[in-house]
Amino acid sequence: MFTKVVIVGVGLIGGSFALGLKAAGAAGHVVGLGRSAQALARARELGIIDEAAASPQDALRGADLVLIAAPVAQTGPILASLLPWLEPQTIVTDAGSTKSDVVAAARAALGDRIEQFVPGHPIAGRESNGPDAAIPDLYRGKKTVLAPLPENAPEAIDKVAAAWRTCGAVIHMLSPQEHDKVFAAVSHLPHLLAYALVDDIAGKPHADLLFQYAASGFRDFTRIAGSSPEMWRDISLANRDALLGELDAYLAQLTHLRARLAASDGAALEATYANAQCARRAWIEAIEAAEKPPAPDQESGK
């Protein structure tokens, strides 16, 4: 499918993309590019990339597809460094968790070459980082959101979508603005809360005792606090306005629950818990129904 793929950032996200394409036999040659020589060397050792490029010029020569898998604040500088060597056939996409700021950075960096940039966001991850965390099936069955620009040719969008589908992803389309509003609620706020809870516990004088007795519920709730602090700093600031709105709504909910708890209003607490339980159960059932394979045709047996 691709003669040459360039991965800018060979950690969990970029490395798993490379491994997914390789596992499907869809990438003839994978080149890594990044700021850490150590990470590039490790990615090559693990077979994630075939070559560590010495420069953007070397990396982009003859490239079909470039994935930028770096903290979103680096998108503009990275694109600016690629622009002088960007060949007409090369399509660039990204894996950033925010899209409005990425699009603005791309427009500023690429100018009239913006049609070669197709924004994207794979909805998958793990609590570990770096090349050693990369796995070939990270995206299998997971959503990848594309946020195409008016300037993108259909062929460019199709090329990026095909790459993610080859990795096993299910493609969804949102505008950059829709994307950021949705993920402020269901991704960025939960990460902020997980970091805040662990930081709060860690700052208590008896933190060692608390962590000693923290069990599976605490581990599950705080799993995402193991993610890259640099990446989530950039995401939080990039989507600040939408995240502030979600945080204010959550603070209002906490204030409401605190009042009910202070008043020993068990019925109100139970009603909130029951509503949350019902909503979560419906969400899980919808996911399971979507992932369930179709029933065989009873007449044909197929």
PDB file of C-alpha atoms in Angstrom:
ATOM      1  CA  MET A   1       0.000   0.000   0.000  1.00  0.00           C
ATOM      2  CA  PHE A   2       2.810   2.427   0.889  1.00  0.00           C
ATOM      3  CA  THR A   3       6.322   2.392  -0.505  1.00  0.00           C
ATOM      4  CA  LYS A   4       7.738   4.602   2.239  1.00  0.00           C
ATOM      5  CA  VAL A   5       6.137   5.683   5.513  1.00  0.00           C
ATOM      6  CA  VAL A   6       7.706   8.237   7.847  1.00  0.00           C
ATOM      7  CA  ILE A   7       6.911   8.190  11.570  1.00  0.00           C
ATOM      8  CA  VAL A   8       7.699  11.393  13.457  1.00  0.00           C
ATOM      9  CA  GLY A   9       7.719  10.191  17.058  1.00  0.00           C
ATOM     10  CA  VAL A  10       8.340   6.454  17.407  1.00  0.00           C
ATOM     11  CA  GLY A  11       6.712   5.902  20.802  1.00  0.00           C
ATOM     12  CA  LEU A  12       3.501   4.092  21.667  1.00  0.00           C
ATOM     13  CA  ILE A  13       1.240   5.779  19.089  1.00  0.00           C
ATOM     14  CA  GLY A  14       3.636   6.137  16.175  1.00  0.00           C
ATOM     15  CA  GLY A  15       5.342   2.823  16.874  1.00  0.00           C
ATOM     16  CA  SER A  16       2.063   0.910  17.007  1.00  0.00           C
ATOM     17  CA  PHE A  17       0.977   2.511  13.719  1.00  0.00           C
ATOM     18  CA  ALA A  18       4.216   1.366  12.107  1.00  0.00           C
ATOM     19  CA  LEU A  19       3.903  -2.142  13.525  1.00  0.00           C
ATOM     20  CA  GLY A  20       0.278  -2.388  12.400  1.00  0.00           C
ATOM     21  CA  LEU A  21       1.192  -1.471   8.821  1.00  0.00           C
ATOM     22  CA  LYS A  22       4.147  -3.844   8.863  1.00  0.00           C
ATOM     23  CA  ALA A  23       2.072  -6.719  10.203  1.00  0.00           C
ATOM     24  CA  ALA A  24      -0.316  -6.249   7.281  1.00  0.00           C
ATOM     25  CA  GLY A  25       2.508  -6.032   4.762  1.00  0.00           C
ATOM     26  CA  ALA A  26       1.336  -2.530   3.863  1.00  0.00           C
ATOM     27  CA  ALA A  27       4.588  -0.581   4.285  1.00  0.00           C
ATOM     28  CA  GLY A  28       7.630  -1.269   2.160  1.00  0.00           C
ATOM     29  CA  HIS A  29      10.029   0.879   4.176  1.00  0.00           C
ATOM     30  CA  VAL A  30       9.392   2.642   7.494  1.00  0.00           C
ATOM     31  CA  VAL A  31      11.588   5.577   8.489  1.00  0.00           C
ATOM     32  CA  GLY A  32      11.704   7.095  11.953  1.00  0.00           C
ATOM     33  CA  LEU A  33      12.290  10.761  12.656  1.00  0.00           C
ATOM     34  CA  GLY A  34      12.415  12.432  16.062  1.00  0.00           C
ATOM     35  CA  ARG A  35      14.298  14.406  18.669  1.00  0.00           C
ATOM     36  CA  SER A  36      15.538  11.397  20.667  1.00  0.00           C
ATOM     37  CA  ALA A  37      18.360   9.402  19.102  1.00  0.00           C
ATOM     38  CA  GLN A  38      17.937   6.850  21.886  1.00  0.00           C
ATOM     39  CA  ALA A  39      14.243   6.304  21.073  1.00  0.00           C
ATOM     40  CA  LEU A  40      15.012   5.993  17.363  1.00  0.00           C
ATOM     41  CA  ALA A  41      17.754   3.459  18.048  1.00  0.00           C
ATOM     42  CA  ARG A  42      15.438   1.430  20.273  1.00  0.00           C
ATOM     43  CA  ALA A  43      12.649   1.558  17.664  1.00  0.00           C
ATOM     44  CA  ARG A  44      15.037   0.191  15.056  1.00  0.00           C
ATOM     45  CA  GLU A  45      16.247  -2.508  17.441  1.00  0.00           C
ATOM     46  CA  LEU A  46      12.631  -3.576  18.018  1.00  0.00           C
ATOM     47  CA  GLY A  47      11.867  -3.647  14.287  1.00  0.00           C
ATOM     48  CA  ILE A  48       9.395  -0.777  14.499  1.00  0.00           C
ATOM     49  CA  ILE A  49      11.331   1.201  11.894  1.00  0.00           C
ATOM     50  CA  ASP A  50      13.759   0.118   9.186  1.00  0.00           C
ATOM     51  CA  GLU A  51      15.804   3.296   9.276  1.00  0.00           C
ATOM     52  CA  ALA A  52      16.414   6.273  11.546  1.00  0.00           C
ATOM     53  CA  ALA A  53      16.621   9.377   9.371  1.00  0.00           C
ATOM     54  CA  ALA A  54      19.350  11.888  10.013  1.00  0.00           C
ATOM     55  CA  SER A  55      17.246  14.790   8.761  1.00  0.00           C
ATOM     56  CA  PRO A  56      13.777  15.678   7.439  1.00  0.00           C
ATOM     57  CA  GLN A  57      15.289  15.895   3.964  1.00  0.00           C
ATOM     58  CA  ASP A  58      16.459  12.286   4.114  1.00  0.00           C
ATOM     59  CA  ALA A  59      13.248  11.097   5.718  1.00  0.00           C
ATOM     60  CA  LEU A  60      10.854  12.644   3.217  1.00  0.00           C
ATOM     61  CA  ARG A  61      12.636  11.648   0.019  1.00  0.00           C
ATOM     62  CA  GLY A  62      10.097   9.476  -1.843  1.00  0.00           C
ATOM     63  CA  ALA A  63       7.672   9.255   1.114  1.00  0.00           C
ATOM     64  CA  ASP A  64       4.020   8.363   0.536  1.00  0.00           C
ATOM     65  CA  LEU A  65       2.722   9.008   4.045  1.00  0.00           C
ATOM     66  CA  VAL A  66       3.946  10.846   7.149  1.00  0.00           C
ATOM     67  CA  LEU A  67       2.429  10.372  10.608  1.00  0.00           C
ATOM     68  CA  ILE A  68       3.201  12.999  13.248  1.00  0.00           C
ATOM     69  CA  ALA A  69       2.870  11.258  16.606  1.00  0.00           C
ATOM     70  CA  ALA A  70       4.248  13.924  18.931  1.00  0.00           C
ATOM     71  CA  PRO A  71       2.814  16.246  21.610  1.00  0.00           C
ATOM     72  CA  VAL A  72       0.358  18.618  19.909  1.00  0.00           C
ATOM     73  CA  ALA A  73       2.364  21.744  20.768  1.00  0.00           C
ATOM     74  CA  GLN A  74       5.140  20.408  18.517  1.00  0.00           C
ATOM     75  CA  THR A  75       2.909  20.080  15.448  1.00  0.00           C
ATOM     76  CA  GLY A  76       3.646  23.531  14.013  1.00  0.00           C
ATOM     77  CA  PRO A  77       7.443  23.344  14.376  1.00  0.00           C
ATOM     78  CA  ILE A  78       7.500  19.806  13.001  1.00  0.00           C
ATOM     79  CA  LEU A  79       5.445  20.751   9.938  1.00  0.00           C
ATOM     80  CA  ALA A  80       7.629  23.794   9.358  1.00  0.00           C
ATOM     81  CA  SER A  81      10.710  21.557   9.386  1.00  0.00           C
ATOM     82  CA  LEU A  82       9.101  19.163   6.891  1.00  0.00           C
ATOM     83  CA  LEU A  83       7.765  21.765   4.478  1.00  0.00           C
ATOM     84  CA  PRO A  84      10.963  22.438   2.458  1.00  0.00           C
ATOM     85  CA  TRP A  85      11.259  18.709   1.674  1.00  0.00           C
ATOM     86  CA  LEU A  86       7.564  17.863   1.280  1.00  0.00           C
ATOM     87  CA  GLU A  87       7.071  16.209  -2.112  1.00  0.00           C
ATOM     88  CA  PRO A  88       3.799  16.625  -4.061  1.00  0.00           C
ATOM     89  CA  GLN A  89       2.666  13.007  -3.562  1.00  0.00           C
ATOM     90  CA  THR A  90       3.302  12.949   0.191  1.00  0.00           C
ATOM     91  CA  ILE A  91       0.320  13.046   2.524  1.00  0.00           C
ATOM     92  CA  VAL A  92       0.866  14.104   6.132  1.00  0.00           C
ATOM     93  CA  THR A  93      -1.458  13.216   9.000  1.00  0.00           C
ATOM     94  CA  ASP A  94      -1.239  13.406  12.780  1.00  0.00           C
ATOM     95  CA  ALA A  95      -2.370  11.570  15.893  1.00  0.00           C
ATOM     96  CA  GLY A  96      -2.983  14.560  18.137  1.00  0.00           C
ATOM     97  CA  SER A  97      -5.724  14.501  20.751  1.00  0.00           C
ATOM     98  CA  THR A  98      -6.877  18.026  19.872  1.00  0.00           C
ATOM     99  CA  LYS A  99      -7.716  19.225  16.407  1.00  0.00           C
ATOM    100  CA  SER A 100      -8.612  22.944  16.255  1.00  0.00           C
ATOM    101  CA  ASP A 101      -5.167  24.027  17.448  1.00  0.00           C
ATOM    102  CA  VAL A 102      -3.456  21.454  15.236  1.00  0.00           C
ATOM    103  CA  VAL A 103      -5.332  22.718  12.176  1.00  0.00           C
ATOM    104  CA  ALA A 104      -4.399  26.314  13.005  1.00  0.00           C
ATOM    105  CA  ALA A 105      -0.743  25.313  13.418  1.00  0.00           C
ATOM    106  CA  ALA A 106      -0.822  23.364  10.164  1.00  0.00           C
ATOM    107  CA  ARG A 107      -2.293  26.302   8.229  1.00  0.00           C
ATOM    108  CA  ALA A 108       0.365  28.628   9.610  1.00  0.00           C
ATOM    109  CA  ALA A 109       3.201  26.204   8.846  1.00  0.00           C
ATOM    110  CA  LEU A 110       2.108  24.831   5.468  1.00  0.00           C
ATOM    111  CA  GLY A 111       0.325  27.779   3.866  1.00  0.00           C
ATOM    112  CA  ASP A 112      -0.860  26.818   0.380  1.00  0.00           C
ATOM    113  CA  ARG A 113       0.379  23.236   0.907  1.00  0.00           C
ATOM    114  CA  ILE A 114      -2.325  22.666   3.548  1.00  0.00           C
ATOM    115  CA  GLU A 115      -4.199  20.287   1.234  1.00  0.00           C
ATOM    116  CA  GLN A 116      -1.466  17.707   1.944  1.00  0.00           C
ATOM    117  CA  PHE A 117      -2.341  17.594   5.664  1.00  0.00           C
ATOM    118  CA  VAL A 118      -5.245  15.392   6.815  1.00  0.00           C
ATOM    119  CA  PRO A 119      -5.885  15.765  10.591  1.00  0.00           C
ATOM    120  CA  GLY A 120      -6.502  12.573  12.559  1.00  0.00           C
ATOM    121  CA  HIS A 121      -6.795  11.146  16.053  1.00  0.00           C
ATOM    122  CA  PRO A 122      -6.651   7.424  16.939  1.00  0.00           C
ATOM    123  CA  ILE A 123      -8.745   6.656  20.022  1.00  0.00           C
ATOM    124  CA  ALA A 124      -6.448   4.124  21.626  1.00  0.00           C
ATOM    125  CA  GLY A 125      -3.645   4.061  24.134  1.00  0.00           C
ATOM    126  CA  ARG A 126      -1.923   2.355  27.022  1.00  0.00           C
ATOM    127  CA  GLU A 127      -0.573   3.612  30.321  1.00  0.00           C
ATOM    128  CA  SER A 128       3.025   3.057  29.197  1.00  0.00           C
ATOM    129  CA  ASN A 129       5.030   5.129  26.740  1.00  0.00           C
ATOM    130  CA  GLY A 130       7.990   4.857  24.387  1.00  0.00           C
ATOM    131  CA  PRO A 131       8.955   2.374  21.677  1.00  0.00           C
ATOM    132  CA  ASP A 132       8.815  -0.585  24.067  1.00  0.00           C
ATOM    133  CA  ALA A 133       5.094   0.080  24.637  1.00  0.00           C
ATOM    134  CA  ALA A 134       4.230  -0.179  20.921  1.00  0.00           C
ATOM    135  CA  ILE A 135       2.171  -3.189  19.821  1.00  0.00           C
ATOM    136  CA  PRO A 136       0.859  -4.104  16.343  1.00  0.00           C
ATOM    137  CA  ASP A 137      -2.791  -4.537  17.384  1.00  0.00           C
ATOM    138  CA  LEU A 138      -3.215  -1.361  19.457  1.00  0.00           C
ATOM    139  CA  TYR A 139      -5.757   0.050  16.990  1.00  0.00           C
ATOM    140  CA  ARG A 140      -7.633  -3.146  16.178  1.00  0.00           C
ATOM    141  CA  GLY A 141     -11.343  -2.526  16.684  1.00  0.00           C
ATOM    142  CA  LYS A 142     -10.688   1.005  17.988  1.00  0.00           C
ATOM    143  CA  LYS A 143     -12.036   4.242  16.525  1.00  0.00           C
ATOM    144  CA  THR A 144      -9.865   6.666  14.606  1.00  0.00           C
ATOM    145  CA  VAL A 145     -11.376  10.097  14.019  1.00  0.00           C
ATOM    146  CA  LEU A 146     -10.436  11.997  10.879  1.00  0.00           C
ATOM    147  CA  ALA A 147     -11.197  15.722  10.706  1.00  0.00           C
ATOM    148  CA  PRO A 148     -10.699  16.486   7.005  1.00  0.00           C
ATOM    149  CA  LEU A 149     -10.167  20.028   5.770  1.00  0.00           C
ATOM    150  CA  PRO A 150     -12.066  21.628   2.856  1.00  0.00           C
ATOM    151  CA  GLU A 151      -8.784  21.696   0.933  1.00  0.00           C
ATOM    152  CA  ASN A 152      -8.145  17.946   1.237  1.00  0.00           C
ATOM    153  CA  ALA A 153      -8.609  15.931  -1.932  1.00  0.00           C
ATOM    154  CA  PRO A 154     -10.818  12.833  -1.493  1.00  0.00           C
ATOM    155  CA  GLU A 155      -7.856  10.688  -2.519  1.00  0.00           C
ATOM    156  CA  ALA A 156      -5.760  12.089   0.329  1.00  0.00           C
ATOM    157  CA  ILE A 157      -8.483  11.394   2.883  1.00  0.00           C
ATOM    158  CA  ASP A 158      -8.942   7.893   1.496  1.00  0.00           C
ATOM    159  CA  LYS A 159      -5.200   7.219   1.741  1.00  0.00           C
ATOM    160  CA  VAL A 160      -5.087   8.160   5.424  1.00  0.00           C
ATOM    161  CA  ALA A 161      -8.284   6.248   6.183  1.00  0.00           C
ATOM    162  CA  ALA A 162      -6.923   3.174   4.408  1.00  0.00           C
ATOM    163  CA  ALA A 163      -3.745   3.260   6.490  1.00  0.00           C
ATOM    164  CA  TRP A 164      -5.690   3.295   9.753  1.00  0.00           C
ATOM    165  CA  ARG A 165      -8.092   0.613   8.520  1.00  0.00           C
ATOM    166  CA  THR A 166      -5.098  -1.550   7.681  1.00  0.00           C
ATOM    167  CA  CYS A 167      -4.108  -1.244  11.348  1.00  0.00           C
ATOM    168  CA  GLY A 168      -7.593  -2.478  12.278  1.00  0.00           C
ATOM    169  CA  ALA A 169      -9.185   0.872  13.153  1.00  0.00           C
ATOM    170  CA  VAL A 170     -12.782   1.915  12.513  1.00  0.00           C
ATOM    171  CA  ILE A 171     -12.949   5.327  10.829  1.00  0.00           C
ATOM    172  CA  HIS A 172     -15.208   8.143  12.047  1.00  0.00           C
ATOM    173  CA  MET A 173     -15.448  11.698  10.723  1.00  0.00           C
ATOM    174  CA  LEU A 174     -15.863  14.869  12.820  1.00  0.00           C
ATOM    175  CA  SER A 175     -15.091  18.512  12.254  1.00  0.00           C
ATOM    176  CA  PRO A 176     -12.149  19.831  14.314  1.00  0.00           C
ATOM    177  CA  GLN A 177     -14.560  21.833  16.493  1.00  0.00           C
ATOM    178  CA  GLU A 178     -16.880  18.855  17.107  1.00  0.00           C
ATOM    179  CA  HIS A 179     -13.906  16.686  17.913  1.00  0.00           C
ATOM    180  CA  ASP A 180     -12.560  19.019  20.589  1.00  0.00           C
ATOM    181  CA  LYS A 181     -15.925  19.443  22.320  1.00  0.00           C
ATOM    182  CA  VAL A 182     -16.530  15.695  22.431  1.00  0.00           C
ATOM    183  CA  PHE A 183     -13.096  14.760  23.726  1.00  0.00           C
ATOM    184  CA  ALA A 184     -12.979  17.504  26.324  1.00  0.00           C
ATOM    185  CA  ALA A 185     -15.835  15.622  28.012  1.00  0.00           C
ATOM    186  CA  VAL A 186     -14.902  11.972  27.545  1.00  0.00           C
ATOM    187  CA  SER A 187     -11.104  12.026  27.425  1.00  0.00           C
ATOM    188  CA  HIS A 188      -9.438  15.259  28.505  1.00  0.00           C
ATOM    189  CA  LEU A 189     -11.506  15.759  31.676  1.00  0.00           C
ATOM    190  CA  PRO A 190     -11.024  12.138  32.862  1.00  0.00           C
ATOM    191  CA  HIS A 191      -7.269  12.487  32.432  1.00  0.00           C
ATOM    192  CA  LEU A 192      -7.256  15.736  34.410  1.00  0.00           C
ATOM    193  CA  LEU A 193      -9.270  14.080  37.196  1.00  0.00           C
ATOM    194  CA  ALA A 194      -7.021  11.011  37.336  1.00  0.00           C
ATOM    195  CA  TYR A 195      -3.876  13.125  37.542  1.00  0.00           C
ATOM    196  CA  ALA A 196      -5.463  15.333  40.205  1.00  0.00           C
ATOM    197  CA  LEU A 197      -6.513  12.407  42.400  1.00  0.00           C
ATOM    198  CA  VAL A 198      -3.125  10.686  42.307  1.00  0.00           C
ATOM    199  CA  ASP A 199      -1.328  13.992  42.908  1.00  0.00           C
ATOM    200  CA  ASP A 200      -3.597  14.687  45.875  1.00  0.00           C
ATOM    201  CA  ILE A 201      -2.970  11.268  47.421  1.00  0.00           C
ATOM    202  CA  ALA A 202       0.771  11.522  46.781  1.00  0.00           C
ATOM    203  CA  GLY A 203       0.908  14.876  48.587  1.00  0.00           C
ATOM    204  CA  LYS A 204      -0.632  13.617  51.829  1.00  0.00           C
ATOM    205  CA  PRO A 205       1.708  12.961  54.778  1.00  0.00           C
ATOM    206  CA  HIS A 206       0.504   9.354  54.988  1.00  0.00           C
ATOM    207  CA  ALA A 207       0.652   8.732  51.224  1.00  0.00           C
ATOM    208  CA  ASP A 208       2.620   5.481  51.638  1.00  0.00           C
ATOM    209  CA  LEU A 209      -0.119   4.045  53.819  1.00  0.00           C
ATOM    210  CA  LEU A 210      -2.839   5.126  51.383  1.00  0.00           C
ATOM    211  CA  PHE A 211      -1.100   3.627  48.366  1.00  0.00           C
ATOM    212  CA  GLN A 212      -0.487   0.438  50.360  1.00  0.00           C
ATOM    213  CA  TYR A 213      -4.228  -0.155  50.590  1.00  0.00           C
ATOM    214  CA  ALA A 214      -5.260   1.194  47.189  1.00  0.00           C
ATOM    215  CA  ALA A 215      -6.741  -1.705  45.242  1.00  0.00           C
ATOM    216  CA  SER A 216      -8.311  -2.451  41.869  1.00  0.00           C
ATOM    217  CA  GLY A 217     -10.879   0.357  41.972  1.00  0.00           C
ATOM    218  CA  PHE A 218      -8.198   2.985  42.519  1.00  0.00           C
ATOM    219  CA  ARG A 219      -5.952   1.353  39.925  1.00  0.00           C
ATOM    220  CA  ASP A 220      -8.719   1.295  37.291  1.00  0.00           C
ATOM    221  CA  PHE A 221      -9.810   4.879  37.966  1.00  0.00           C
ATOM    222  CA  THR A 222      -6.260   6.228  37.842  1.00  0.00           C
ATOM    223  CA  ARG A 223      -4.803   4.062  35.046  1.00  0.00           C
ATOM    224  CA  ILE A 224      -4.669   6.992  32.632  1.00  0.00           C
ATOM    225  CA  ALA A 225      -2.557   9.015  35.065  1.00  0.00           C
ATOM    226  CA  GLY A 226       0.301   6.838  33.844  1.00  0.00           C
ATOM    227  CA  SER A 227       0.196   8.621  30.476  1.00  0.00           C
ATOM    228  CA  SER A 228       2.814  11.113  29.278  1.00  0.00           C
ATOM    229  CA  PRO A 229       2.654  14.303  31.393  1.00  0.00           C
ATOM    230  CA  GLU A 230       4.177  16.359  28.568  1.00  0.00           C
ATOM    231  CA  MET A 231       1.565  15.178  26.102  1.00  0.00           C
ATOM    232  CA  TRP A 232      -1.340  15.825  28.458  1.00  0.00           C
ATOM    233  CA  ARG A 233       0.007  19.243  29.447  1.00  0.00           C
ATOM    234  CA  ASP A 234      -0.131  20.212  25.779  1.00  0.00           C
ATOM    235  CA  ILE A 235      -3.580  18.679  25.263  1.00  0.00           C
ATOM    236  CA  SER A 236      -5.010  20.452  28.318  1.00  0.00           C
ATOM    237  CA  LEU A 237      -3.709  23.840  27.200  1.00  0.00           C
ATOM    238  CA  ALA A 238      -4.629  23.307  23.554  1.00  0.00           C
ATOM    239  CA  ASN A 239      -8.252  22.479  24.422  1.00  0.00           C
ATOM    240  CA  ARG A 240      -8.395  24.853  27.400  1.00  0.00           C
ATOM    241  CA  ASP A 241     -11.755  26.536  26.722  1.00  0.00           C
ATOM    242  CA  ALA A 242     -13.706  23.328  26.139  1.00  0.00           C
ATOM    243  CA  LEU A 243     -11.960  21.633  29.063  1.00  0.00           C
ATOM    244  CA  LEU A 244     -12.729  24.536  31.396  1.00  0.00           C
ATOM    245  CA  GLY A 245     -16.399  24.249  30.475  1.00  0.00           C
ATOM    246  CA  GLU A 246     -16.429  20.529  31.273  1.00  0.00           C
ATOM    247  CA  LEU A 247     -14.476  21.088  34.489  1.00  0.00           C
ATOM    248  CA  ASP A 248     -16.965  23.741  35.651  1.00  0.00           C
ATOM    249  CA  ALA A 249     -19.848  21.345  34.987  1.00  0.00           C
ATOM    250  CA  TYR A 250     -18.076  18.613  36.942  1.00  0.00           C
ATOM    251  CA  LEU A 251     -17.356  20.976  39.844  1.00  0.00           C
ATOM    252  CA  ALA A 252     -21.063  21.816  39.948  1.00  0.00           C
ATOM    253  CA  GLN A 253     -21.874  18.105  40.123  1.00  0.00           C
ATOM    254  CA  LEU A 254     -19.359  17.627  42.947  1.00  0.00           C
ATOM    255  CA  THR A 255     -20.852  20.582  44.825  1.00  0.00           C
ATOM    256  CA  HIS A 256     -24.305  19.030  44.445  1.00  0.00           C
ATOM    257  CA  LEU A 257     -23.092  15.646  45.700  1.00  0.00           C
ATOM    258  CA  ARG A 258     -21.260  17.243  48.612  1.00  0.00           C
ATOM    259  CA  ALA A 259     -24.435  19.011  49.691  1.00  0.00           C
ATOM    260  CA  ARG A 260     -26.414  15.758  49.515  1.00  0.00           C
ATOM    261  CA  LEU A 261     -23.698  13.949  51.502  1.00  0.00           C
ATOM    262  CA  ALA A 262     -23.538  16.707  54.138  1.00  0.00           C
ATOM    263  CA  ALA A 263     -27.331  16.502  54.494  1.00  0.00           C
ATOM    264  CA  SER A 264     -27.162  12.686  54.794  1.00  0.00           C
ATOM    265  CA  ASP A 265     -29.574  12.555  51.849  1.00  0.00           C
ATOM    266  CA  GLY A 266     -29.120   8.910  50.962  1.00  0.00           C
ATOM    267  CA  ALA A 267     -32.003   8.851  48.506  1.00  0.00           C
ATOM    268  CA  ALA A 268     -30.476  11.638  46.385  1.00  0.00           C
ATOM    269  CA  LEU A 269     -27.042   9.998  46.449  1.00  0.00           C
ATOM    270  CA  GLU A 270     -28.503   6.655  45.431  1.00  0.00           C
ATOM    271  CA  ALA A 271     -30.482   8.288  42.613  1.00  0.00           C
ATOM    272  CA  THR A 272     -27.281   9.832  41.202  1.00  0.00           C
ATOM    273  CA  TYR A 273     -25.402   6.552  41.524  1.00  0.00           C
ATOM    274  CA  ALA A 274     -28.253   4.612  39.912  1.00  0.00           C
ATOM    275  CA  ASN A 275     -28.505   7.022  36.996  1.00  0.00           C
ATOM    276  CA  ALA A 276     -24.750   6.749  36.423  1.00  0.00           C
ATOM    277  CA  GLN A 277     -24.873   2.965  36.663  1.00  0.00           C
ATOM    278  CA  CYS A 278     -27.722   2.792  34.147  1.00  0.00           C
ATOM    279  CA  ALA A 279     -25.999   5.139  31.697  1.00  0.00           C
ATOM    280  CA  ARG A 280     -22.725   3.229  31.929  1.00  0.00           C
ATOM    281  CA  ARG A 281     -24.448  -0.117  31.472  1.00  0.00           C
ATOM    282  CA  ALA A 282     -26.236   1.152  28.354  1.00  0.00           C
ATOM    283  CA  TRP A 283     -22.940   2.461  26.996  1.00  0.00           C
ATOM    284  CA  ILE A 284     -21.154  -0.875  27.578  1.00  0.00           C
ATOM    285  CA  GLU A 285     -24.028  -2.814  26.006  1.00  0.00           C
ATOM    286  CA  ALA A 286     -23.910  -0.569  22.942  1.00  0.00           C
ATOM    287  CA  ILE A 287     -20.167  -1.207  22.600  1.00  0.00           C
ATOM    288  CA  GLU A 288     -20.624  -4.959  22.958  1.00  0.00           C
ATOM    289  CA  ALA A 289     -23.451  -4.972  20.394  1.00  0.00           C
ATOM    290  CA  ALA A 290     -21.300  -3.054  17.918  1.00  0.00           C
ATOM    291  CA  GLU A 291     -18.395  -5.468  18.391  1.00  0.00           C
ATOM    292  CA  LYS A 292     -20.550  -8.613  18.183  1.00  0.00           C
ATOM    293  CA  PRO A 293     -20.071 -10.481  14.870  1.00  0.00           C
ATOM    294  CA  PRO A 294     -23.195 -10.858  12.708  1.00  0.00           C
ATOM    295  CA  ALA A 295     -25.260 -14.006  13.226  1.00  0.00           C
ATOM    296  CA  PRO A 296     -24.732 -16.679  10.543  1.00  0.00           C
ATOM    297  CA  ASP A 297     -27.325 -17.079   7.831  1.00  0.00           C
ATOM    298  CA  GLN A 298     -29.375 -20.056   9.066  1.00  0.00           C
ATOM    299  CA  GLU A 299     -30.207 -21.264   5.552  1.00  0.00           C
ATOM    300  CA  SER A 300     -26.732 -21.021   4.053  1.00  0.00           C
ATOM    301  CA  GLY A 301     -24.814 -21.511   7.252  1.00  0.00           C
ATOM    302  CA  LYS A 302     -22.651 -18.521   6.347  1.00  0.00           C
TER     303      LYS A 302
END
